[in-house]
PDB file of C-alpha atoms and ligand atoms in Angstrom:
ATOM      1  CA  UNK K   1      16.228 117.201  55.209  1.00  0.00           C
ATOM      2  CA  UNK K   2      13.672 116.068  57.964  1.00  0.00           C
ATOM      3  CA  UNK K   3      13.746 118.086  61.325  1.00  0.00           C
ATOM      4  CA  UNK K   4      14.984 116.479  64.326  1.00  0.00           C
ATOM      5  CA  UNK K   5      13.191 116.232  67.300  1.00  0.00           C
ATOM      6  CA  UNK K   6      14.361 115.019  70.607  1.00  0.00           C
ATOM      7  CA  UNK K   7      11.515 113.358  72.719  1.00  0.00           C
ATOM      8  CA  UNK K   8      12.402 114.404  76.950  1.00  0.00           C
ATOM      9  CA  UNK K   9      10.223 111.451  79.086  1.00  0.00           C
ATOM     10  CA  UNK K  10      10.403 112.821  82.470  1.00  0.00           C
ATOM     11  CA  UNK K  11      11.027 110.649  85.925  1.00  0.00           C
ATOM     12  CA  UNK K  12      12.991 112.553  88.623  1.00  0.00           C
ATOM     13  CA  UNK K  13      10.300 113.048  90.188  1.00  0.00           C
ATOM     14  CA  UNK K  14       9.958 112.164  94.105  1.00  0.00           C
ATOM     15  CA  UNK K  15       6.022 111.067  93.899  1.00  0.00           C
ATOM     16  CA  UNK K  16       5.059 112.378  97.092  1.00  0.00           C
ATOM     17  CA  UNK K  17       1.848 112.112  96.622  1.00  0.00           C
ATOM     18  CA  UNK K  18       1.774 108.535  95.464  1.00  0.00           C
ATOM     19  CA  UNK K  19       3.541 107.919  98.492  1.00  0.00           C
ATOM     20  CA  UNK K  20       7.023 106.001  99.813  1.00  0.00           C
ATOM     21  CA  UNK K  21       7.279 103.292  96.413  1.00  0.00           C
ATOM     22  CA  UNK K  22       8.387 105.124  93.289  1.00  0.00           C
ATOM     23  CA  UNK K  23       5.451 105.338  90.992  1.00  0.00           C
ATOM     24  CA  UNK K  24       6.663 105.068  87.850  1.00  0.00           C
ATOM     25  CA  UNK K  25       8.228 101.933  88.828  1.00  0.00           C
ATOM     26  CA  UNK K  26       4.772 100.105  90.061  1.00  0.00           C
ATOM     27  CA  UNK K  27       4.167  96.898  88.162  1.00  0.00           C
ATOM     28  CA  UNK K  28       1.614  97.612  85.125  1.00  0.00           C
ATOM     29  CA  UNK K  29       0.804  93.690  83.441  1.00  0.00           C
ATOM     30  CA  UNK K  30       4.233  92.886  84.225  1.00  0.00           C
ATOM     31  CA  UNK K  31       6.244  95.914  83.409  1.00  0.00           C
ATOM     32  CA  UNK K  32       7.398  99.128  85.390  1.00  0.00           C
ATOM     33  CA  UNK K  33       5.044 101.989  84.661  1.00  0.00           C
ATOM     34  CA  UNK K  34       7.469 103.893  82.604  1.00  0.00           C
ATOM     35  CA  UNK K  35       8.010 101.338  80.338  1.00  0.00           C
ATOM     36  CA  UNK K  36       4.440 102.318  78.759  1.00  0.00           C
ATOM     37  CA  UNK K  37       5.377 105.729  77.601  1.00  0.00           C
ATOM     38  CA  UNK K  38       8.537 105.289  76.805  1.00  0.00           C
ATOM     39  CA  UNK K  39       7.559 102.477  74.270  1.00  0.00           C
ATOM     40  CA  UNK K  40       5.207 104.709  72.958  1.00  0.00           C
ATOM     41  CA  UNK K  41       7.794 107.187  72.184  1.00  0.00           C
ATOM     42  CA  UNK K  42      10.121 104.446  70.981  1.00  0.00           C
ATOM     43  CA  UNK K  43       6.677 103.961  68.153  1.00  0.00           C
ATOM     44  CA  UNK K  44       6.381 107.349  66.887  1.00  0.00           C
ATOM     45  CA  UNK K  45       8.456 107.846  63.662  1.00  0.00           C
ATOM     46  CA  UNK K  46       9.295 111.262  64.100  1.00  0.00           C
ATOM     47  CA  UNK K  47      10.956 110.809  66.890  1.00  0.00           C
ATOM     48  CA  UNK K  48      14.499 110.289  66.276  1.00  0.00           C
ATOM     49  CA  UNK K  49      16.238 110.116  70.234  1.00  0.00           C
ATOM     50  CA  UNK K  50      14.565 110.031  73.805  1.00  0.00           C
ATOM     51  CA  UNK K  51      16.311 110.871  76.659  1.00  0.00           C
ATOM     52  CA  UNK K  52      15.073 110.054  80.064  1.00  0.00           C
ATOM     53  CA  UNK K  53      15.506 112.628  83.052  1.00  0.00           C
ATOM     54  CA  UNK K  54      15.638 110.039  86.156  1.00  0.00           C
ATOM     55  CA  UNK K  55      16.309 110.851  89.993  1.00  0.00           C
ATOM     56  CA  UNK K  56      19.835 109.433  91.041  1.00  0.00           C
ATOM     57  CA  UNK K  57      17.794 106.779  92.497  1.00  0.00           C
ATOM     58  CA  UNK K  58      16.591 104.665  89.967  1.00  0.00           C
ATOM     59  CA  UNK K  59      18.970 105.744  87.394  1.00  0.00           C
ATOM     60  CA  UNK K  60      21.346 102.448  86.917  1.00  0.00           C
ATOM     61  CA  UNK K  61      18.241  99.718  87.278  1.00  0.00           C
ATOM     62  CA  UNK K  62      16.767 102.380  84.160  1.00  0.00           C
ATOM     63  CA  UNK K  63      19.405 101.958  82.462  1.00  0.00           C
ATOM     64  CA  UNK K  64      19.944  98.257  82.917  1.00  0.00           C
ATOM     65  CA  UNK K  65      15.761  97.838  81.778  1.00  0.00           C
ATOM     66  CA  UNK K  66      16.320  99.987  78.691  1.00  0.00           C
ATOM     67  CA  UNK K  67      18.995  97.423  77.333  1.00  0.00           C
ATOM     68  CA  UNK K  68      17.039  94.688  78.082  1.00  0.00           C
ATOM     69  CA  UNK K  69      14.018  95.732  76.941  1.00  0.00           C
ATOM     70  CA  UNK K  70      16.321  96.681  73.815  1.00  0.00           C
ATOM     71  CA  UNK K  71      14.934 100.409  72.743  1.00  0.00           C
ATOM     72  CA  UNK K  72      16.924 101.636  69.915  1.00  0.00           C
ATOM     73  CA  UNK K  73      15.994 105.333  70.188  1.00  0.00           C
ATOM     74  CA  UNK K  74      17.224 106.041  73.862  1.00  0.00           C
ATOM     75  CA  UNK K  75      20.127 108.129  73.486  1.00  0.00           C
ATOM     76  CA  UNK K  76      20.851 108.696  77.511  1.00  0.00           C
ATOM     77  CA  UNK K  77      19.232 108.714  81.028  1.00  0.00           C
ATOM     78  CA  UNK K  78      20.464 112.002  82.967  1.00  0.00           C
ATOM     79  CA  UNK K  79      20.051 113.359  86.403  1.00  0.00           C
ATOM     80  CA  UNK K  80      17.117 115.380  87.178  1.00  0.00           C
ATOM     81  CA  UNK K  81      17.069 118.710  89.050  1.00  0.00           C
ATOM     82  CA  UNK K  82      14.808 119.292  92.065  1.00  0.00           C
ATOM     83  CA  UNK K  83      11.387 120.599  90.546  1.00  0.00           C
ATOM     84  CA  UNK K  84      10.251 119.808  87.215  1.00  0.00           C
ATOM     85  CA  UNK K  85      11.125 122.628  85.298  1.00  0.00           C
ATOM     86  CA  UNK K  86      14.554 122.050  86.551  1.00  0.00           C
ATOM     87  CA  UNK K  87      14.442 118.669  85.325  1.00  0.00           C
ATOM     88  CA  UNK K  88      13.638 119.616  81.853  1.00  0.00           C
ATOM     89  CA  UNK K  89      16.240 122.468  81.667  1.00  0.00           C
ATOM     90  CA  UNK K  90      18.757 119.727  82.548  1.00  0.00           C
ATOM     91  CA  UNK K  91      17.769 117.522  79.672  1.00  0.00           C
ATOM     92  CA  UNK K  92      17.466 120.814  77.437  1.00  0.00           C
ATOM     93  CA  UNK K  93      20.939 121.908  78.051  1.00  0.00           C
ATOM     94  CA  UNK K  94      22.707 118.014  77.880  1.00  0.00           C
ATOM     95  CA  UNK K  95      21.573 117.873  73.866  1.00  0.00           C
ATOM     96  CA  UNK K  96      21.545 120.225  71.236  1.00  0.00           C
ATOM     97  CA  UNK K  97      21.233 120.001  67.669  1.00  0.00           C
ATOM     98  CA  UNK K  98      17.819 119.444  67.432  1.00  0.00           C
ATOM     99  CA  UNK K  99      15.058 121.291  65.776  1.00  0.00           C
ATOM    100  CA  UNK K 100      12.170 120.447  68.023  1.00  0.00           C
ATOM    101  CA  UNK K 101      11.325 118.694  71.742  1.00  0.00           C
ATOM    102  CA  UNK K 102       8.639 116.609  72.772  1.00  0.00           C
ATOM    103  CA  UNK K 103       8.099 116.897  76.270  1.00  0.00           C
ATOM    104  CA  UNK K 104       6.065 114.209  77.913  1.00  0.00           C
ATOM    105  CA  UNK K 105       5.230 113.179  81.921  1.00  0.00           C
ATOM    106  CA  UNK K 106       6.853 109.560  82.603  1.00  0.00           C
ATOM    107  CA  UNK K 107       3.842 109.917  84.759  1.00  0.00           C
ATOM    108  CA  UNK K 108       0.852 109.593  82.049  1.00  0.00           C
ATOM    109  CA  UNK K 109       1.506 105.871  80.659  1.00  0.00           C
ATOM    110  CA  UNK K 110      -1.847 105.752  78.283  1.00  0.00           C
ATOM    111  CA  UNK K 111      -0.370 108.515  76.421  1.00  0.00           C
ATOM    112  CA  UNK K 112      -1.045 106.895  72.431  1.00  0.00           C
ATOM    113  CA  UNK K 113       0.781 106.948  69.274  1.00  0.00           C
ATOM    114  CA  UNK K 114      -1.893 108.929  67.757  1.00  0.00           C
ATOM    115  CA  UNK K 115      -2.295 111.907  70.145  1.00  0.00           C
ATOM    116  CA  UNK K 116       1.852 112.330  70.026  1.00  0.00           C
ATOM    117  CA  UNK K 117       1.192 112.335  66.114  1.00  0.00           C
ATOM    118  CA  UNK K 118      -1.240 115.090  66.434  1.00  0.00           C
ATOM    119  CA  UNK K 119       0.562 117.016  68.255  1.00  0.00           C
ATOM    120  CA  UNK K 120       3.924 117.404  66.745  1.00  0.00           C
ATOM    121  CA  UNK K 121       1.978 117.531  63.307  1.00  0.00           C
ATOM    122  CA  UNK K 122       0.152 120.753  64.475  1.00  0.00           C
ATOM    123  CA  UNK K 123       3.769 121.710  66.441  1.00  0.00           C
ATOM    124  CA  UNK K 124       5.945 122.211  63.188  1.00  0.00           C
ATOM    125  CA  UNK K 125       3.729 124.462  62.063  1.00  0.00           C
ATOM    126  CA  UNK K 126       2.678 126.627  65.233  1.00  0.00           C
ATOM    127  CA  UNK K 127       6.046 125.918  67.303  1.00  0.00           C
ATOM    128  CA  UNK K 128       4.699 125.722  70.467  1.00  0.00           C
ATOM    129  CA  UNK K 129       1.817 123.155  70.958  1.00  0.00           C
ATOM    130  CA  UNK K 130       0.427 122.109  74.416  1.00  0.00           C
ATOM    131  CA  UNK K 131      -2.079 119.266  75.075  1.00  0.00           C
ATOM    132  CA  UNK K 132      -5.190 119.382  77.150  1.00  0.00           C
ATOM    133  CA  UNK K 133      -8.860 118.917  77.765  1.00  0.00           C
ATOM    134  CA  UNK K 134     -11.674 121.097  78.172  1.00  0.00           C
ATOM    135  CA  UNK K 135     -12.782 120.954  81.883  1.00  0.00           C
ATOM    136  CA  UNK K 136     -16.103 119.259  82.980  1.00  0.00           C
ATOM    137  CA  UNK K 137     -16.247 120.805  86.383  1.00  0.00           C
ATOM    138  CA  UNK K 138     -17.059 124.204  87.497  1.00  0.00           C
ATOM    139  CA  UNK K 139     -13.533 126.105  89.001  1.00  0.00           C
ATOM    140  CA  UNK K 140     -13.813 128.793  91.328  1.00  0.00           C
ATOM    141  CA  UNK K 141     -11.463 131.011  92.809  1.00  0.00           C
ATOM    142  CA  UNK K 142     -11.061 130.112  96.525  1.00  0.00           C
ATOM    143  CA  UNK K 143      -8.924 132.115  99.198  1.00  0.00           C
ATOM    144  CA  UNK K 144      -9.660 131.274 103.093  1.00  0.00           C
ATOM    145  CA  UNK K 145     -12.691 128.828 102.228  1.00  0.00           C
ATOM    146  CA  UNK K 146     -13.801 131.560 100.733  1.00  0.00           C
ATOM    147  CA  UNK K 147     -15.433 131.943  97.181  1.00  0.00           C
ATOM    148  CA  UNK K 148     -13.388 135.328  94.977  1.00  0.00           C
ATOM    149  CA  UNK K 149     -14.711 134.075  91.697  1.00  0.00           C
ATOM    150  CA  UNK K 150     -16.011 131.682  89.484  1.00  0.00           C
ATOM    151  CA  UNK K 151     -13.770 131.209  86.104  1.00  0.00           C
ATOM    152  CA  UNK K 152     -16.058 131.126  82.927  1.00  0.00           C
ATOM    153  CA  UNK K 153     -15.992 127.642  82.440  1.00  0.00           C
ATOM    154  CA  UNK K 154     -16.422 127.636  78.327  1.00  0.00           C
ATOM    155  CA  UNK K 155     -12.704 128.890  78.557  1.00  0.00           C
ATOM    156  CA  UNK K 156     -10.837 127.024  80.991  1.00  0.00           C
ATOM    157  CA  UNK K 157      -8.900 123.783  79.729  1.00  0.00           C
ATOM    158  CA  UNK K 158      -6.783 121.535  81.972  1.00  0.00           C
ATOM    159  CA  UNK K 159      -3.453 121.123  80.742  1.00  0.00           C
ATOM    160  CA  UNK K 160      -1.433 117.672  80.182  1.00  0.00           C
ATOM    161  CA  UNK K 161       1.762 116.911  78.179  1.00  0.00           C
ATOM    162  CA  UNK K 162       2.883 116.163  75.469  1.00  0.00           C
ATOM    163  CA  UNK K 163       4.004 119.746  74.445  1.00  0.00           C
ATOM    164  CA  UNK K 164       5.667 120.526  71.892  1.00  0.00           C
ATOM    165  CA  UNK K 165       8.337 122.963  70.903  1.00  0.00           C
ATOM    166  CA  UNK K 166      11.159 124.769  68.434  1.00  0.00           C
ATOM    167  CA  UNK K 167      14.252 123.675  70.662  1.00  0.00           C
ATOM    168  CA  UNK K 168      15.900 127.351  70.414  1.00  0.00           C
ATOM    169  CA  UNK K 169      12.343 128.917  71.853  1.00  0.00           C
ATOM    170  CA  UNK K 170      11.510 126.156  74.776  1.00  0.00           C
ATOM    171  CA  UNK K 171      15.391 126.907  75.399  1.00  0.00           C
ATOM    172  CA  UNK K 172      15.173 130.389  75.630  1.00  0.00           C
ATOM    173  CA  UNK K 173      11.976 130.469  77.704  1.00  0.00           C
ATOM    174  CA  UNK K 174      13.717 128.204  80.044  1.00  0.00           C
ATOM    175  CA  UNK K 175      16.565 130.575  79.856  1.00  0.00           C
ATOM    176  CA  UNK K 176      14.564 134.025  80.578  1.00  0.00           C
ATOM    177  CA  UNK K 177      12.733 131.420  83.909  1.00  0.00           C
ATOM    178  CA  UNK K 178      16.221 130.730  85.319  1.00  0.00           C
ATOM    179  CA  UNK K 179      17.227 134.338  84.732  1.00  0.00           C
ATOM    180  CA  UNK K 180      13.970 135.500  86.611  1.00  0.00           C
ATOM    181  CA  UNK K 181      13.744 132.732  89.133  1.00  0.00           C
ATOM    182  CA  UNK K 182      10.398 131.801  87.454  1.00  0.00           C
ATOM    183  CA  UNK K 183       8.626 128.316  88.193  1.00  0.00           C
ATOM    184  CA  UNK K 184       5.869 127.307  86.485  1.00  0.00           C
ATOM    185  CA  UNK K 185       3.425 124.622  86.440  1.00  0.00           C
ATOM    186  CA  UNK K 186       4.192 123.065  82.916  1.00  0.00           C
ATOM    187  CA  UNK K 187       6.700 124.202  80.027  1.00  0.00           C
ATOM    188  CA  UNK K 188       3.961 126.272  78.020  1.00  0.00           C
ATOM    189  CA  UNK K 189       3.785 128.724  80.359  1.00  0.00           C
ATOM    190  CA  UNK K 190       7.951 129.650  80.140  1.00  0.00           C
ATOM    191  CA  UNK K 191       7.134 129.909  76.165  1.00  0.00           C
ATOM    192  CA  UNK K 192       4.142 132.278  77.314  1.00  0.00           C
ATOM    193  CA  UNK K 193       6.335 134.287  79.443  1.00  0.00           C
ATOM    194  CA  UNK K 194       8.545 135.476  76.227  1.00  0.00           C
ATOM    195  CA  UNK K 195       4.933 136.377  74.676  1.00  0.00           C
ATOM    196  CA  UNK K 196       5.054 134.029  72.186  1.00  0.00           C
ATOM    197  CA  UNK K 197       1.730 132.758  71.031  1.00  0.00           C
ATOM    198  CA  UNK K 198       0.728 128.720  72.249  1.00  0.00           C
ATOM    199  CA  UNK K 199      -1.833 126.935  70.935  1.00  0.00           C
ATOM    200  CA  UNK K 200      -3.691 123.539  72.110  1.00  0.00           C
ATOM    201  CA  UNK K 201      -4.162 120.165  70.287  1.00  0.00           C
ATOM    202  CA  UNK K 202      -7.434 118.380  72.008  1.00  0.00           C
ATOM    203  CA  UNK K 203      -5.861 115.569  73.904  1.00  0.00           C
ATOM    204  CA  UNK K 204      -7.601 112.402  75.797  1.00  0.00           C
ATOM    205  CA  UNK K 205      -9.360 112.416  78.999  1.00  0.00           C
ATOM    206  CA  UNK K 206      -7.450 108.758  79.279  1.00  0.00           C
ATOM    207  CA  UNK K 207      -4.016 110.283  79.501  1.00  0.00           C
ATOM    208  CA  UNK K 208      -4.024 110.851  82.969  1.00  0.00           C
ATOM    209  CA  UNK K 209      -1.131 111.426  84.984  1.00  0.00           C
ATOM    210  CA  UNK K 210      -0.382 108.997  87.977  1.00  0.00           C
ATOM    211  CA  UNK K 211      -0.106 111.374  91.214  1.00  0.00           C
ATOM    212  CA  UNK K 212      -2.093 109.001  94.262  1.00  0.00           C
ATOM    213  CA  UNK K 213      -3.050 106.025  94.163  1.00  0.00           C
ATOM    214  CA  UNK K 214      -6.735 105.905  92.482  1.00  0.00           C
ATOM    215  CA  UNK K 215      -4.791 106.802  89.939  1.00  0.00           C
ATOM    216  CA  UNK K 216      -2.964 103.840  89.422  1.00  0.00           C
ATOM    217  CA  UNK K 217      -6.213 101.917  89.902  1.00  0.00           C
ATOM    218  CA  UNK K 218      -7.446 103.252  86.895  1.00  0.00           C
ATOM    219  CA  UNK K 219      -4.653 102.834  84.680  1.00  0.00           C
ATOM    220  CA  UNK K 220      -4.548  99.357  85.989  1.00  0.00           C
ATOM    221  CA  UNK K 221      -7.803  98.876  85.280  1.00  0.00           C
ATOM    222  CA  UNK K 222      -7.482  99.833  81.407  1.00  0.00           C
ATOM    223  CA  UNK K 223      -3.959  98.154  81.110  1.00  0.00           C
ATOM    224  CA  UNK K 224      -5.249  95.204  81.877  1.00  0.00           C
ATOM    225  CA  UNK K 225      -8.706  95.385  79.671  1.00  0.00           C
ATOM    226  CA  UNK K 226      -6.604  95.775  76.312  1.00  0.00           C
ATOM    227  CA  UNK K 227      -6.721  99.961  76.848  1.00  0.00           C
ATOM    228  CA  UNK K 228      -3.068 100.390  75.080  1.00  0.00           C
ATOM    229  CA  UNK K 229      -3.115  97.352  72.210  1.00  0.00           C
TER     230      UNK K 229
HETATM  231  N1  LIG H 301       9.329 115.255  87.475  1.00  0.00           N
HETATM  232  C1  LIG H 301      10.680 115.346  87.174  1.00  0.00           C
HETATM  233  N2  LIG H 301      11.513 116.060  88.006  1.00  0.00           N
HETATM  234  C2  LIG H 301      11.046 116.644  89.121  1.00  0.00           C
HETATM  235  C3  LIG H 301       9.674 116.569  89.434  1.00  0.00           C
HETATM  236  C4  LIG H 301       8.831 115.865  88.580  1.00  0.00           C
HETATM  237  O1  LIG H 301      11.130 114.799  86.153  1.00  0.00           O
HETATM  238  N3  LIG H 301      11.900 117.299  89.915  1.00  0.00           N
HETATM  239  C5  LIG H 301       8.458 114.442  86.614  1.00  0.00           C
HETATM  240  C6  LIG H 301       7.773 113.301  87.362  1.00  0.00           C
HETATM  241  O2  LIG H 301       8.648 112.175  87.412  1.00  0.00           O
HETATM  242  C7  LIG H 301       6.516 113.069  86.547  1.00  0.00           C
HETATM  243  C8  LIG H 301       6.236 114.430  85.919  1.00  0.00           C
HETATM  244  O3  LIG H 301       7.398 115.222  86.111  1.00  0.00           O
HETATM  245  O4  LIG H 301       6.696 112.127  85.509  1.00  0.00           O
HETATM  246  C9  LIG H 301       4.997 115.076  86.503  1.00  0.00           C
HETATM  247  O5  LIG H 301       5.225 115.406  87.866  1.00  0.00           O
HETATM  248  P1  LIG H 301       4.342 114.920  89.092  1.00  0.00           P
HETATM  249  O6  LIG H 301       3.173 114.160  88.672  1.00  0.00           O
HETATM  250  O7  LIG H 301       4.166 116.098  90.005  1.00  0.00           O
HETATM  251  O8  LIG H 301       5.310 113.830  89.780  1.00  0.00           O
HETATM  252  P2  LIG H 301       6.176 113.963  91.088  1.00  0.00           P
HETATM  253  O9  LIG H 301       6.759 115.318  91.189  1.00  0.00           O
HETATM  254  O10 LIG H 301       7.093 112.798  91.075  1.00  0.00           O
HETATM  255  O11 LIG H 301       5.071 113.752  92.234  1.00  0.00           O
HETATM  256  P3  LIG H 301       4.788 114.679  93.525  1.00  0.00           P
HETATM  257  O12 LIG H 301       4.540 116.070  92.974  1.00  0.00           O
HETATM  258  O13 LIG H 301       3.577 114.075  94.136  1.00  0.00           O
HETATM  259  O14 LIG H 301       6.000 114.588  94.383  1.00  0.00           O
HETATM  260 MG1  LIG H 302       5.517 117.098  91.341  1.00  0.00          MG
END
């Protein structure tokens, strides 16, 4: 029997850096933002339900779009929590009885079929798979305008979704964070916490995620340019 995997596409987010309009419902050719990823999703075989983590918000016109733009794999949109992590937790804890999660930013709409392919290909066999890219720029450690150090570059990835995980580990590393009043950045981190080893799939410099406004420019720019046929 094939192993189920639930895919999480998270938008309870606030966007306070994008600014007062929600981002992920800015018009991209015609469509809301979200509709991108979530059609991507909606593409990928493996995937057998999404559910979407909303803010209370936007949660009814969601739902309304999702049955007319007539998805078939969208189990349910839930309530988010107030910081990410919390946000995923909540959608972790509404369904169980699947073997693995795909956990990807409602916020990154160029994610592809292919890269989500990769990744939960490499997944079933590691059990915890992140997504990222190497990093172009030198990082430094800076306290008070101050240089402390400068990070060996050769090392040092930035870190996107989609991630990738057994449901009973990401569960229990979310578990362990609540117990310790952890927060972390992103959901491999949790799954390091328990010392449990996560590996990295190569993933696009084009899946950005939408956090100001140039950002939006960019994905516009590709949207409109054939970037996602
Ligand atoms: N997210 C979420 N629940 C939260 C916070 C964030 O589901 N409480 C989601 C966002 O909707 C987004 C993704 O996590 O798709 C990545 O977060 P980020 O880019 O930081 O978005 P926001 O938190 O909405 O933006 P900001 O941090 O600027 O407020
Ligand atoms: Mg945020």
């Amino acid at each position: 029997m094939g192993k189920k995997i639930l895919g999480i596409l998270l938008a309870a987010g606030k966007g306070e850096r994008f600014g007062e309009e929600d981002k992920l419902l800015q018009d991209l050719m015609g469509k809301p933002v979200i509709y991108y990823p979530l059609s991507t999703l909606e593409k990928v075989d493996e995937i057998d339900e999404i559910v979407i983590v909303s803010n209370k918000e936007k949660e009814n016109l969601l739902k309304n779009l999702i049955k007319e733009w007539n998805f078939k794999k969208v189990r349910n949109v839930i309530e988010g929590g107030k910081e990410r992590q919390d946000s995923v937790y909540n959608a972790l804890k509404t369904f169980s009885s699947y073997d693995y999660v795909l956990i990807h930013d409602g916020a990154r709409p160029l994610i592809k079929e292919d890269l989500i392919k990769r990744v939960i290909q490499e997944g079933l066999e590691k059990k915890a798979i992140i997504s990222g890219i190497p990093v172009k720029d030198t990082i430094k450690l800076i306290s008070a305008m101050r240089v402390e150090r400068t990070l060996p570059r050769e090392k040092l990835w930035q870190i996107q979704t989609p991630q990738f995980f057994e449901y009973s580990l990401i569960l229990k590393a979310h578990d362990k964070a609540k117990e310790d009043e952890f927060y972390g950045t992103d959901d491999g981190i949790l799954v390091e916490r328990l010392n449990y080893p996560v590996y990295v799939v190569e993933g696009e410099w084009w899946n950005v995620k939408i956090t100001t406004k140039e950002d939006l420019f960019l994905v516009r720019w590709l949207v409109e340019r054939g970037f996602l046929k």
